[in-house]
Short mmCIF file of C-alpha atoms in Angstrom, two decimals:
data_model
loop_
_atom_site.label_atom_id
_atom_site.label_comp_id
_atom_site.label_asym_id
_atom_site.label_seq_id
_atom_site.Cartn_x
_atom_site.Cartn_y
_atom_site.Cartn_z
CA UNK A 434 15.29 -21.53 -18.86
CA UNK A 435 14.78 -20.48 -15.26
CA UNK A 436 17.53 -19.88 -12.75
CA UNK A 437 17.29 -18.69 -9.17
CA UNK A 438 17.01 -14.98 -8.39
CA UNK A 439 20.45 -13.38 -8.76
CA UNK A 440 21.20 -11.20 -5.77
CA UNK A 441 24.52 -10.29 -7.36
CA UNK A 442 22.76 -8.80 -10.39
CA UNK A 443 20.19 -7.07 -8.21
CA UNK A 444 22.80 -5.49 -5.94
CA UNK A 445 24.63 -4.21 -9.00
CA UNK A 446 21.41 -2.51 -10.18
CA UNK A 447 19.10 -2.37 -7.13
CA UNK A 448 15.92 -1.40 -8.95
CA UNK A 449 12.77 -3.47 -9.30
CA UNK A 450 11.28 -2.21 -12.56
CA UNK A 451 7.49 -2.44 -12.49
CA UNK A 452 5.46 -3.24 -15.60
CA UNK A 453 1.68 -3.12 -15.67
CA UNK A 454 -0.36 -3.78 -18.82
CA UNK A 455 2.52 -3.45 -21.23
CA UNK A 456 1.83 -5.37 -24.47
CA UNK A 457 3.54 -8.75 -24.54
CA UNK A 458 5.57 -7.94 -27.64
CA UNK A 459 6.83 -4.72 -26.07
CA UNK A 460 7.77 -6.55 -22.86
CA UNK A 461 10.04 -8.85 -24.83
CA UNK A 462 11.76 -5.90 -26.48
CA UNK A 463 12.17 -4.16 -23.13
CA UNK A 464 13.63 -7.32 -21.58
CA UNK A 465 16.14 -7.51 -24.43
CA UNK A 466 17.13 -3.89 -23.74
CA UNK A 467 17.49 -4.66 -20.04
CA UNK A 468 19.74 -7.64 -20.74
CA UNK A 469 22.03 -5.45 -22.84
CA UNK A 470 22.28 -2.50 -20.46
CA UNK A 471 22.86 -3.91 -16.97
CA UNK A 472 19.34 -3.44 -15.65
CA UNK A 473 18.44 -6.79 -14.15
CA UNK A 474 15.05 -7.03 -12.46
CA UNK A 475 11.56 -6.90 -13.98
CA UNK A 476 8.28 -7.15 -12.07
CA UNK A 477 5.14 -8.05 -14.01
CA UNK A 478 2.07 -7.16 -11.98
CA UNK A 479 -0.54 -9.90 -11.72
CA UNK A 480 -3.35 -7.46 -12.44
CA UNK A 481 -1.97 -7.04 -15.95
CA UNK A 482 -3.62 -8.72 -18.89
CA UNK A 483 -1.69 -11.90 -19.83
CA UNK A 484 0.53 -11.51 -16.75
CA UNK A 485 1.13 -15.21 -16.14
CA UNK A 486 1.86 -15.98 -19.78
CA UNK A 487 4.18 -12.97 -19.98
CA UNK A 488 6.07 -14.20 -16.93
CA UNK A 489 6.41 -17.67 -18.48
CA UNK A 490 7.69 -16.26 -21.76
CA UNK A 491 10.13 -13.85 -20.14
CA UNK A 492 11.52 -16.53 -17.84
CA UNK A 493 11.93 -18.94 -20.77
CA UNK A 494 13.83 -16.38 -22.83
CA UNK A 495 15.64 -14.32 -20.23
CA UNK A 496 15.56 -16.32 -16.99
CA UNK A 497 19.32 -16.91 -17.07
CA UNK A 498 20.10 -13.20 -17.60
CA UNK A 499 17.34 -11.31 -15.79
CA UNK A 500 15.34 -11.58 -12.59
CA UNK A 501 11.70 -11.97 -13.63
CA UNK A 502 9.10 -11.69 -10.89
CA UNK A 503 5.44 -11.18 -10.11
CA UNK A 504 3.98 -8.08 -8.50
CA UNK A 505 0.63 -7.19 -6.94
CA UNK A 506 0.60 -10.58 -5.22
CA UNK A 507 -1.98 -10.40 -2.43
CA UNK A 508 -2.76 -14.01 -1.49
CA UNK A 509 -1.59 -17.61 -1.71
CA UNK A 510 -3.59 -18.24 -4.87
CA UNK A 511 -1.78 -15.46 -6.69
CA UNK A 512 1.59 -16.51 -5.29
CA UNK A 513 1.12 -20.12 -6.36
CA UNK A 514 0.05 -19.11 -9.87
CA UNK A 515 3.03 -16.77 -10.18
CA UNK A 516 5.53 -19.37 -9.01
CA UNK A 517 4.01 -22.00 -11.28
CA UNK A 518 4.53 -19.57 -14.17
CA UNK A 519 8.21 -19.39 -13.19
CA UNK A 520 8.42 -16.14 -11.22
CA UNK A 521 11.79 -15.81 -9.51
CA UNK A 522 10.61 -13.34 -6.86
CA UNK A 523 7.37 -11.98 -5.41
CA UNK A 524 6.36 -8.37 -4.73
CA UNK A 525 3.29 -7.45 -2.69
CA UNK A 526 1.41 -4.19 -2.04
CA UNK A 527 0.53 -5.46 1.46
CA UNK A 528 1.80 -7.63 4.31
CA UNK A 529 0.31 -11.12 4.11
CA UNK A 530 1.78 -13.55 6.62
CA UNK A 531 0.93 -16.67 4.60
CA UNK A 532 2.53 -15.46 1.39
CA UNK A 533 5.67 -14.26 3.15
CA UNK A 534 5.94 -17.49 5.13
CA UNK A 535 5.66 -19.70 2.06
CA UNK A 536 8.19 -17.65 0.11
CA UNK A 537 10.65 -17.72 2.99
CA UNK A 538 10.29 -21.48 3.43
CA UNK A 539 10.84 -22.06 -0.30
CA UNK A 540 13.75 -19.62 -0.60
CA UNK A 541 11.87 -17.21 -2.89
CA UNK A 542 12.80 -13.53 -2.45
CA UNK A 543 9.73 -11.66 -1.24
CA UNK A 544 9.18 -7.90 -1.05
CA UNK A 545 5.97 -7.13 0.91
CA UNK A 546 4.52 -3.64 0.87
CA UNK A 547 4.21 -1.70 4.13
CA UNK A 548 3.50 1.89 5.11
CA UNK A 549 3.79 2.44 8.86
CA UNK A 550 6.77 1.59 11.10
CA UNK A 551 4.70 -1.18 12.70
CA UNK A 552 3.87 -2.72 9.32
CA UNK A 553 7.48 -2.38 8.18
CA UNK A 554 8.81 -4.06 11.31
CA UNK A 555 6.24 -6.86 11.11
CA UNK A 556 7.08 -7.60 7.47
CA UNK A 557 10.78 -7.74 8.31
CA UNK A 558 10.23 -10.03 11.29
CA UNK A 559 8.20 -12.36 9.08
CA UNK A 560 11.25 -12.76 6.85
CA UNK A 561 10.90 -10.20 4.07
CA UNK A 562 13.93 -10.01 1.79
CA UNK A 563 13.37 -6.25 1.73
CA UNK A 564 10.36 -4.22 2.77
CA UNK A 565 8.70 -2.26 0.00
CA UNK A 566 7.69 1.11 1.48
CA UNK A 567 4.54 1.88 -0.45
CA UNK A 568 3.34 4.32 -1.55
CA UNK A 569 6.51 6.38 -1.08
CA UNK A 570 5.65 9.36 -3.29
CA UNK A 571 3.86 11.32 -0.56
CA UNK A 572 6.19 10.17 2.23
CA UNK A 573 9.46 11.29 0.66
CA UNK A 574 13.08 10.51 1.55
CA UNK A 575 12.70 12.08 4.99
CA UNK A 576 10.29 9.34 6.01
CA UNK A 577 12.81 6.65 5.02
CA UNK A 578 15.50 8.39 7.08
CA UNK A 579 13.19 8.75 10.08
CA UNK A 580 12.09 5.10 10.00
CA UNK A 581 15.66 3.87 9.72
CA UNK A 582 16.80 5.88 12.73
CA UNK A 583 15.35 3.28 15.17
CA UNK A 584 14.96 0.43 12.63
CA UNK A 585 18.37 0.68 11.00
CA UNK A 586 18.78 -3.04 10.33
CA UNK A 587 15.76 -3.23 8.01
CA UNK A 588 16.35 -3.10 4.25
CA UNK A 589 13.85 -0.70 2.70
CA UNK A 590 12.78 -0.44 -0.94
CA UNK A 591 10.66 2.71 -1.44
CA UNK A 592 8.22 2.38 -4.32
CA UNK A 593 5.86 4.89 -5.89
CA UNK A 594 6.95 8.21 -7.35
CA UNK A 595 10.63 7.24 -7.59
CA UNK A 596 12.41 8.71 -10.61
CA UNK A 597 15.91 9.05 -12.01
CA UNK A 598 15.95 12.57 -10.62
CA UNK A 599 15.00 11.80 -7.00
CA UNK A 600 16.34 8.28 -6.40
CA UNK A 601 19.65 9.69 -5.14
CA UNK A 602 17.74 11.37 -2.30
CA UNK A 603 16.24 8.03 -1.30
CA UNK A 604 19.62 6.27 -1.36
CA UNK A 605 21.02 9.10 0.75
CA UNK A 606 18.18 8.54 3.23
CA UNK A 607 19.25 4.89 3.60
CA UNK A 608 17.13 2.94 1.10
CA UNK A 609 18.79 -0.22 -0.21
CA UNK A 610 16.79 -0.48 -3.44
CA UNK A 611 14.00 1.23 -5.39
CA UNK A 612 10.79 0.13 -7.02
CA UNK A 613 10.29 2.21 -10.16
CA UNK A 614 7.33 2.16 -12.52
CA UNK A 615 6.69 4.17 -15.66
CA UNK A 616 9.79 6.37 -15.40
CA UNK A 617 12.10 3.39 -15.94
CA UNK A 618 10.76 2.95 -19.49
CA UNK A 619 9.20 6.19 -20.71
CA UNK A 620 6.03 5.65 -22.75
CA UNK A 621 7.46 7.52 -25.73
CA UNK A 622 9.92 4.69 -26.42
CA UNK A 623 7.12 2.12 -26.32
CA UNK A 624 4.76 4.12 -28.52
CA UNK A 625 7.50 4.79 -31.07
CA UNK A 626 8.97 1.28 -30.84
CA UNK A 627 12.29 3.05 -30.39
CA UNK A 628 14.30 0.20 -28.90
CA UNK A 629 17.69 1.69 -29.76
CA UNK A 630 16.63 4.90 -28.06
CA UNK A 631 15.48 2.91 -25.05
CA UNK A 632 18.82 1.14 -24.82
CA UNK A 633 20.58 4.50 -24.85
CA UNK A 634 18.22 5.79 -22.14
CA UNK A 635 18.76 2.68 -19.98
CA UNK A 636 22.52 2.91 -20.36
CA UNK A 637 22.36 6.47 -19.07
CA UNK A 638 19.99 5.40 -16.29
CA UNK A 639 22.34 2.58 -15.26
CA UNK A 640 25.35 4.92 -15.19
CA UNK A 641 23.43 7.43 -13.08
CA UNK A 642 22.28 4.64 -10.76
CA UNK A 643 25.87 3.53 -10.19
CA UNK A 644 26.87 7.09 -9.38
CA UNK A 645 24.13 7.82 -6.88
CA UNK A 646 24.16 4.48 -5.06
CA UNK A 647 27.94 4.55 -4.60
CA UNK A 648 27.85 8.07 -3.18
CA UNK A 649 26.33 7.03 0.15
#
């Protein structure tokens, strides 16, 4: 069953967890771990094998407990396919005016990717829910702080190279959320099918997240 994107759940755990080419069976186990640990938001990239079917399945099983969305959305065709599959939010690596406009008009949270201050400002003016600063790994927290000095009303979500160890630095710089890829679910848990271990890891991650985001 699908419900609307829960901003309450996202604000409690402001991390978009990015999954690319994870086996469908593993995705279901990960979603179950998320639902039990407070982590709330999963992005399935459209350039993953079986992405649309995975989104459908996850929304059917977890759509009332988790935010399930589509990532790597670059055009209207991809957006329409993702929303038809049940995606509750849309993440983009770029700024596409048409995709943002349609999402805004339909009340779908949209997180376009931008790099420069001009791109960031344009995405925000077009109605972005938050602007995904991508790739953030080479820019660092200082870039977020510098951008927000003149553009302090824009909600930024740095993505790329964010880890449990450095996300506090990005919150301190003024970021409102994070996009996190492989470090949110270390490969060792997937390879070993260690779901109890993953739940323990995510519980620790969630506790750390609460600590760092409430410090600033």
